[in-house]
CSV table of C-alpha atoms in Angstrom, one decimal:
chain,number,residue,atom,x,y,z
A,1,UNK,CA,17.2,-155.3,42.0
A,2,UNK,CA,17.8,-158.0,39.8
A,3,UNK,CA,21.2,-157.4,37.7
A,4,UNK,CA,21.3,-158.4,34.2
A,5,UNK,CA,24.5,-158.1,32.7
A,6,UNK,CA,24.6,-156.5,29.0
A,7,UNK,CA,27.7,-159.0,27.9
A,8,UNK,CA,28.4,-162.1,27.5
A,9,UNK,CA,28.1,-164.9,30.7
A,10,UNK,CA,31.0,-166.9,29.3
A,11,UNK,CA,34.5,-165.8,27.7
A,12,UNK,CA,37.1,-168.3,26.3
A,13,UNK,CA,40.3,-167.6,28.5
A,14,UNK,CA,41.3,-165.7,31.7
A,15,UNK,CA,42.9,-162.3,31.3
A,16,UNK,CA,46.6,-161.9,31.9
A,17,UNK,CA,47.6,-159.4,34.7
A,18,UNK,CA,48.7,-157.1,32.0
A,19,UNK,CA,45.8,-156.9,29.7
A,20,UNK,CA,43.4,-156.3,33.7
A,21,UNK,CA,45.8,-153.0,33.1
A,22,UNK,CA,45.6,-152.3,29.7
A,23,UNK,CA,41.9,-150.8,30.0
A,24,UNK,CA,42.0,-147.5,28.3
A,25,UNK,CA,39.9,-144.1,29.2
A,26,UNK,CA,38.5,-141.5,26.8
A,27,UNK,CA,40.3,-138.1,28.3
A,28,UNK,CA,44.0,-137.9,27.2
A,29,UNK,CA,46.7,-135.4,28.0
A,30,UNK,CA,46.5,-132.5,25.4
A,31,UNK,CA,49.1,-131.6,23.3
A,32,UNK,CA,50.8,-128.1,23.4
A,33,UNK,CA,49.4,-128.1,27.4
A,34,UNK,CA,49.3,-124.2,28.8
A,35,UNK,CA,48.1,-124.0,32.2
A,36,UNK,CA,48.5,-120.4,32.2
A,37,UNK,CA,46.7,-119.8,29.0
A,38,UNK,CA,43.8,-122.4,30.3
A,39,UNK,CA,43.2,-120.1,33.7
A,40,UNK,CA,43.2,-117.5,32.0
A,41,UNK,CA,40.3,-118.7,29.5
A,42,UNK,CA,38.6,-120.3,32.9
A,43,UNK,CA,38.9,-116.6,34.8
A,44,UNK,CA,37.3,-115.2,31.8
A,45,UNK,CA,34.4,-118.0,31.5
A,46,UNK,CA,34.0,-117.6,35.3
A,47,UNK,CA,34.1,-113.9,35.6
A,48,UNK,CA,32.2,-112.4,33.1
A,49,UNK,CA,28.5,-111.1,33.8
A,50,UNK,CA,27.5,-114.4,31.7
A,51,UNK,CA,29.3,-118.0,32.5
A,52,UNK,CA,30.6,-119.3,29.5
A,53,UNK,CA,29.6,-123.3,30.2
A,54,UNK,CA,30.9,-124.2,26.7
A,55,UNK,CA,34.4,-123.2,27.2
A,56,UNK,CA,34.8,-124.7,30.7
A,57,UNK,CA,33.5,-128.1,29.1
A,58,UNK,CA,36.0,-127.2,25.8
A,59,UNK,CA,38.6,-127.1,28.3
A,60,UNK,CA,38.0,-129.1,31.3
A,61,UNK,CA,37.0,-132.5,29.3
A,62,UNK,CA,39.6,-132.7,27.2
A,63,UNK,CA,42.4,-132.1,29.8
A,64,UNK,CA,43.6,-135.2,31.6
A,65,UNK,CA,43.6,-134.9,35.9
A,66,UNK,CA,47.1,-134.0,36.0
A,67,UNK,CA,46.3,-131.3,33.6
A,68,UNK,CA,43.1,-129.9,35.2
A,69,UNK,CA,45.0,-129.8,38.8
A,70,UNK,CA,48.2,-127.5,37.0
A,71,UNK,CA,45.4,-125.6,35.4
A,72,UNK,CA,44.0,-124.8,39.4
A,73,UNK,CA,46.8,-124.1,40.7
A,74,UNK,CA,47.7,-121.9,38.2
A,75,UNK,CA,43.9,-120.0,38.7
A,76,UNK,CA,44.7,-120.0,42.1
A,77,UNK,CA,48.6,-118.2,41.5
A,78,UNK,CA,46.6,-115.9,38.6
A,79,UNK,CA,43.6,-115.1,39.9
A,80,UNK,CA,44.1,-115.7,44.3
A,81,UNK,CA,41.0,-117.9,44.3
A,82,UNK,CA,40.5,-121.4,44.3
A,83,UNK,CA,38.5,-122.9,40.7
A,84,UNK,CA,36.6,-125.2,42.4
A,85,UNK,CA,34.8,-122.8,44.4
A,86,UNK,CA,34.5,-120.8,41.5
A,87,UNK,CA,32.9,-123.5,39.4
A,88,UNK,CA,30.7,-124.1,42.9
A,89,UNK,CA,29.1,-120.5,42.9
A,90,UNK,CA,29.2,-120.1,39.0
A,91,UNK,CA,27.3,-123.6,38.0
A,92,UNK,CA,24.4,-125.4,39.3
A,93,UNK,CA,22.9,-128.4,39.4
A,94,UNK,CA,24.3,-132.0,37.8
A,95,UNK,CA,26.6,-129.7,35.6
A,96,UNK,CA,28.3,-128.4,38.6
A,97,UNK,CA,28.8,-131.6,40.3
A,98,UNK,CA,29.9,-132.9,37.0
A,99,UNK,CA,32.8,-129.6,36.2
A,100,UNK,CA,33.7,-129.9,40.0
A,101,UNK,CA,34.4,-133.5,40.3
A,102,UNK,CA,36.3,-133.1,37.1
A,103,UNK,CA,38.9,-131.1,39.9
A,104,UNK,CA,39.3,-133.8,42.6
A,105,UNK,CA,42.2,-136.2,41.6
A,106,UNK,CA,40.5,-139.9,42.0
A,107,UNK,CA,41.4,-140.8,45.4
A,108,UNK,CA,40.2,-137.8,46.8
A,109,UNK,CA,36.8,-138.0,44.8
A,110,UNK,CA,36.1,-141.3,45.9
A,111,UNK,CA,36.6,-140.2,49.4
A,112,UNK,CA,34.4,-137.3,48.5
A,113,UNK,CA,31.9,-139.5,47.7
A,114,UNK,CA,32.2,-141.9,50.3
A,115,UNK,CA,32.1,-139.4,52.7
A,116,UNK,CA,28.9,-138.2,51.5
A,117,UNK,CA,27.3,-141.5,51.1
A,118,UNK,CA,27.6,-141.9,54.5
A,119,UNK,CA,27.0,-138.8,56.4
A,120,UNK,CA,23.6,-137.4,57.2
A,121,UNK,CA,20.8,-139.0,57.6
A,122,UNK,CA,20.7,-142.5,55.3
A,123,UNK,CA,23.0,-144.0,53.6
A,124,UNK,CA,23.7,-144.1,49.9
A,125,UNK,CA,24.8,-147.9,49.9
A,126,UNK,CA,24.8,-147.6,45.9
A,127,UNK,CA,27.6,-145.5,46.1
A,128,UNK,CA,29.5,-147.7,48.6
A,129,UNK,CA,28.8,-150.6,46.4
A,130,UNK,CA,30.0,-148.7,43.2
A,131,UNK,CA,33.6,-147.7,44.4
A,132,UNK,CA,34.5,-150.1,46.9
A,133,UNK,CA,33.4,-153.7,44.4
A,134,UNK,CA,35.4,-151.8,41.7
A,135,UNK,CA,38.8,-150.6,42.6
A,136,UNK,CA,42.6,-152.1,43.0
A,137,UNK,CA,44.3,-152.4,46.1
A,138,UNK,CA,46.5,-149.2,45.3
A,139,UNK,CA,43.4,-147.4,44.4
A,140,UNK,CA,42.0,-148.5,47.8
A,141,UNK,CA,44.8,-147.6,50.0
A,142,UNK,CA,44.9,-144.1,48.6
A,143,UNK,CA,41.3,-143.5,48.8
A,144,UNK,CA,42.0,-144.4,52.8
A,145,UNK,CA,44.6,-142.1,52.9
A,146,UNK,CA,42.7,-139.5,51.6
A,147,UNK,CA,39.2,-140.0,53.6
A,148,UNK,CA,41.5,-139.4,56.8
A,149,UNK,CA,43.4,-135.7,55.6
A,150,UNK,CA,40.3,-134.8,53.9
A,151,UNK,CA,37.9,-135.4,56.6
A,152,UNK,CA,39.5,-136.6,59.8
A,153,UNK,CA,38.0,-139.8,60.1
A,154,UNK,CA,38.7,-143.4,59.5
A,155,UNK,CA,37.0,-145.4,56.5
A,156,UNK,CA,36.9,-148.4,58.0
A,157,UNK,CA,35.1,-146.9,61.2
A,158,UNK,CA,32.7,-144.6,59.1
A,159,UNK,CA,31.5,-148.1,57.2
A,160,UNK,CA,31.5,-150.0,60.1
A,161,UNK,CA,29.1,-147.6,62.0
A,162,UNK,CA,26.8,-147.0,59.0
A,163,UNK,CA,25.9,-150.8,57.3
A,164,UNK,CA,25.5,-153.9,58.5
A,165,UNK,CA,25.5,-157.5,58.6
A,166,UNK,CA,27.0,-159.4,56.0
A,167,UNK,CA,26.9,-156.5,53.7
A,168,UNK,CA,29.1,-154.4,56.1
A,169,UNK,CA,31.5,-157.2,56.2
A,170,UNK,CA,32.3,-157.7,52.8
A,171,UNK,CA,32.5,-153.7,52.3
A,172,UNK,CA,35.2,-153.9,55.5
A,173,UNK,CA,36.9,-156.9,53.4
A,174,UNK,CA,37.1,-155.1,50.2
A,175,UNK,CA,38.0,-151.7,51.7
A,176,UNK,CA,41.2,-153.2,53.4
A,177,UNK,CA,42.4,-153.7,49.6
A,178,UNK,CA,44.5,-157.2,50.7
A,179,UNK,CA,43.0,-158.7,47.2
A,180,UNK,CA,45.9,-161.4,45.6
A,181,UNK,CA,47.2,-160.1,42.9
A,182,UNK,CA,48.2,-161.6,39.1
A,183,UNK,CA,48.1,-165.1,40.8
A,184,UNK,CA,46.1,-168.4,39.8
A,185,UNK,CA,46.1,-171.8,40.8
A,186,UNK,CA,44.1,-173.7,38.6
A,187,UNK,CA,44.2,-176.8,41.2
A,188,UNK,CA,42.0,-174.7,43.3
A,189,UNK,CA,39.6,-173.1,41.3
A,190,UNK,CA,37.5,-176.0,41.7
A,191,UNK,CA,37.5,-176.0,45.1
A,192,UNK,CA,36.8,-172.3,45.8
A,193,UNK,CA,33.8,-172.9,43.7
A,194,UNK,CA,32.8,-175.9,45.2
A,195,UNK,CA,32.6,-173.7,48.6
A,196,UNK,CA,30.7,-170.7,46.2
A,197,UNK,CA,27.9,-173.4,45.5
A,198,UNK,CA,27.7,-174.9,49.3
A,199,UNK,CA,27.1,-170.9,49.8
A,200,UNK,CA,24.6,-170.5,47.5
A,201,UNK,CA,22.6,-173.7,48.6
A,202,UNK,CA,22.6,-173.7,52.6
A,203,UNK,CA,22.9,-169.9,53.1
A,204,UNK,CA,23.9,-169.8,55.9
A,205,UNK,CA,25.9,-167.3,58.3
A,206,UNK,CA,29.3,-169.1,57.8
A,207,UNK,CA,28.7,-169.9,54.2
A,208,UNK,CA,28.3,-165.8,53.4
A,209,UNK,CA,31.8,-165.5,55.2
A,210,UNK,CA,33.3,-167.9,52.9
A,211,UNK,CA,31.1,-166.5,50.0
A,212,UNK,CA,32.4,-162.5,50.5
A,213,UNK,CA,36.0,-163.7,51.5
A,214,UNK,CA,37.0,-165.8,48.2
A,215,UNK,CA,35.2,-162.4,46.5
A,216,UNK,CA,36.9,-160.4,48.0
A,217,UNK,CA,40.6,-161.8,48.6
A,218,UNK,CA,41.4,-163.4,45.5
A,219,UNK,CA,42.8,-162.7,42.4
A,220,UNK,CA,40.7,-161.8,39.3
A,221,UNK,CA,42.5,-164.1,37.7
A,222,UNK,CA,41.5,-167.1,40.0
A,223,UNK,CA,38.3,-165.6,39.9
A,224,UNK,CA,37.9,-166.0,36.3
A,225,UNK,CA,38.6,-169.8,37.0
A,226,UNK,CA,36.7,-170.2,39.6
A,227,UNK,CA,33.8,-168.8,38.0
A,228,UNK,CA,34.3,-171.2,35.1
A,229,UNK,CA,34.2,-174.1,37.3
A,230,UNK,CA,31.1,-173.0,38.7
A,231,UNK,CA,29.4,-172.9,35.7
A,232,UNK,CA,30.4,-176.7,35.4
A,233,UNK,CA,29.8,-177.9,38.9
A,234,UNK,CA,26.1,-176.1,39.2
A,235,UNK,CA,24.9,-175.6,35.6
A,236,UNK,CA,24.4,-171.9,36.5
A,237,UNK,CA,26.4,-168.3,35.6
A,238,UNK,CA,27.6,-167.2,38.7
A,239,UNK,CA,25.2,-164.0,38.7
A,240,UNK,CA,22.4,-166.0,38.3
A,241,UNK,CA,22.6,-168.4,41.4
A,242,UNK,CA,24.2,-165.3,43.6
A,243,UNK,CA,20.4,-163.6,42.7
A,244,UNK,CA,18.5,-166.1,43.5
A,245,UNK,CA,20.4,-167.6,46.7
A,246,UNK,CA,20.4,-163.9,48.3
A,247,UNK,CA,18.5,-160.5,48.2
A,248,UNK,CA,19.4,-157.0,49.1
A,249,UNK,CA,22.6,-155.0,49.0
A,250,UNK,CA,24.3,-158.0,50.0
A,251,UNK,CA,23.3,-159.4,46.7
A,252,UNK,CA,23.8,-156.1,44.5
A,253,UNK,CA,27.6,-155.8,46.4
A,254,UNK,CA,28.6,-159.6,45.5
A,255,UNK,CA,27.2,-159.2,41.7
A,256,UNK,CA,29.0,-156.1,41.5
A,257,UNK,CA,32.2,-157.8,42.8
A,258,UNK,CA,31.4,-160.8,40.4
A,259,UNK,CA,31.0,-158.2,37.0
A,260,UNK,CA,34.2,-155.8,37.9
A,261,UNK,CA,35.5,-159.4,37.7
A,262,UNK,CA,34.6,-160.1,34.3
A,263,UNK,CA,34.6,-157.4,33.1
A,264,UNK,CA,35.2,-153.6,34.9
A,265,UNK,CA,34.6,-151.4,31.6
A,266,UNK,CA,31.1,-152.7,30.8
A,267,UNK,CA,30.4,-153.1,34.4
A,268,UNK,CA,30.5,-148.9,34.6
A,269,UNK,CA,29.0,-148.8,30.9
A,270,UNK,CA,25.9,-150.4,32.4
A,271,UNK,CA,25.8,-148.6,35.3
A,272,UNK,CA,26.0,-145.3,33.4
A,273,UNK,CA,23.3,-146.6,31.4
A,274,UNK,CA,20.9,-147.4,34.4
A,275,UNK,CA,21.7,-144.0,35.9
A,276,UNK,CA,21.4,-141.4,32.2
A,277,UNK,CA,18.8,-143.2,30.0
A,278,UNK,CA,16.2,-140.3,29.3
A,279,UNK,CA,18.1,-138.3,32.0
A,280,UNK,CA,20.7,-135.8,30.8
A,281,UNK,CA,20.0,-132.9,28.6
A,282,UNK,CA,21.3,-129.5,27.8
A,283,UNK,CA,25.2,-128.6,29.3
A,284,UNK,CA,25.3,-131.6,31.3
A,285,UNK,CA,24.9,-133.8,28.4
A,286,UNK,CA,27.2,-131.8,26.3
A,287,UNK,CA,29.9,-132.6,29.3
A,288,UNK,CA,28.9,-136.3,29.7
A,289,UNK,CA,29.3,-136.8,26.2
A,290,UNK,CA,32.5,-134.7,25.8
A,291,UNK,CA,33.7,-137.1,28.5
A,292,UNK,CA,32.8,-140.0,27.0
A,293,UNK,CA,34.1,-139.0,23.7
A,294,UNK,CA,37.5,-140.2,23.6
A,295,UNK,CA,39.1,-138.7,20.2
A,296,UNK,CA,38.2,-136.1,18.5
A,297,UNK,CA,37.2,-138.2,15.3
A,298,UNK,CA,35.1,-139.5,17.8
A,299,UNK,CA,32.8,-136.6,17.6
């Protein structure tokens, strides 16, 4: 797959480690929160003889994470059964997995996910690529933490065992979260991308190693540099020559790692695109878009 970002190659300046942390979501804590009075509208959606899907999604998009785990474990105290099994047995299909993953804080959904990615028969290396290019070192080391209580296994021995070759090294790279953080030497970004374009021309074995561990171990603040002086040493956007030097999901995880880079928001933004154009419809929609909504003058 040839990835063609939706954004601009080229911006004027590097971001500041502040504004890398500044990125806002859509779902915000509601005002005048009642966990109590939430369960108890979610027991009543869940129970009845017909499932209300509209009032879970009134109530379950527009609660932050925090929120949604008070309002299960006050089901749970209220009702002496856990929500996200209810939501399991009540719902179906891409609704379902939407509602219930709405329920895992982050680090335990990514290891949800991870864990499914990889067991079974086949691999889901999208998935891999998806979480593992895109999150911080602190996000990383609590997704490890909870793969091993969740599941009883290590990470970095399920990835190891199900990829491989240079793609399976850069996932073990990335998943060990030692990325530099808020640091840039300008002095160097021209030669770290003097060693990205000896990657891209001779290919070989030891220039992917260097190639996946300047990705992967330094700052996205050198990284901003150093794709900068890329563009004036080779001619090329940094994308461009990493699709035409290499191929498979080798290439897919270094342009991922190269757009969460630039820029992590529309990174996402066109990965939901690729993944919902002429897809969604009826109460999955209605939750994607609730989701994606943001205020409520947004509507």
């Amino acid at each position: 797959m040839r990835t063609e970002p939706l954004w601009p190659h080229h911006l004027p300046e590097a971001p500041s480690s502040d504004s890398i942390n500044l990125v806002q979501g859509t779902i915000f804590p509601a005002p005048n929160f009642n966990p109590i009075m939430d369960a108890q509208m979610l027991g009543g959606a869940l129970q009845g003889f017909y499932c209300d899907k509209d009032m879970l999604i009134n109530i379950l998009t527009q609660r932050c994470n925090a929120q949604r785990l008070m309002i299960a474990e006050a089901y749970q105290s209220m009702y002496g059964r856990d929500l996200i099994g209810d939501l399991k047995e009540q719902l179906s299909d891409h609704f379902k997995d939407v509602m219930v993953g709405l329920m895992y804080p982050p680090p335990l959904y990514d290891a949800h996910e991870l864990w499914h990615a990889m067991k079974g028969v086949g691999t889901d290396e999208n998935c891999l690529i998806e979480i593992l290019a895109s999150r911080t070192n602190g996000e990383l080391f609590q997704m490890r933490e909870a793969y091993c209580l969740q599941y009883s296994n290590n990470l970095q021995e399920d990835i190891y065992s199900e990829t491989s070759g240079h793609f399976r090294d850069t996932l073990m790279n990335l998943v060990q979260g030692t990325r530099e953080e808020g640091y840039a030497d300008p002095a160097m970004a021209a030669q770290d991308a003097m060693v990205l374009w000896e990657a891209c021309q001779q290919k070989t074995g030891e220039h992917k190693t260097m190639l996946q561990m300047i990705l992967c171990n330094k700052s996205y603040q050198q990284l901003w540099l150093v794709f900068q002086e890329f563009q004036n040493i080779s001619g090329q956007d940094m994308v461009d020559a990493i699709n035409e030097c290499y191929d498979g999901y080798f290439q897919e995880l270094l342009v991922a790692i190269v757009l969460c880079v630039r820029d992590k928001p529309a990174y996402f933004a066109y990965r939901l695109y690729s993944a919902i154009h002429n897809f969604a419809s009826g109460h999955y929609e209605k939750a994607l878009l609730a989701i994606c909504a943001g205020d409520a003058e947004d509507y």
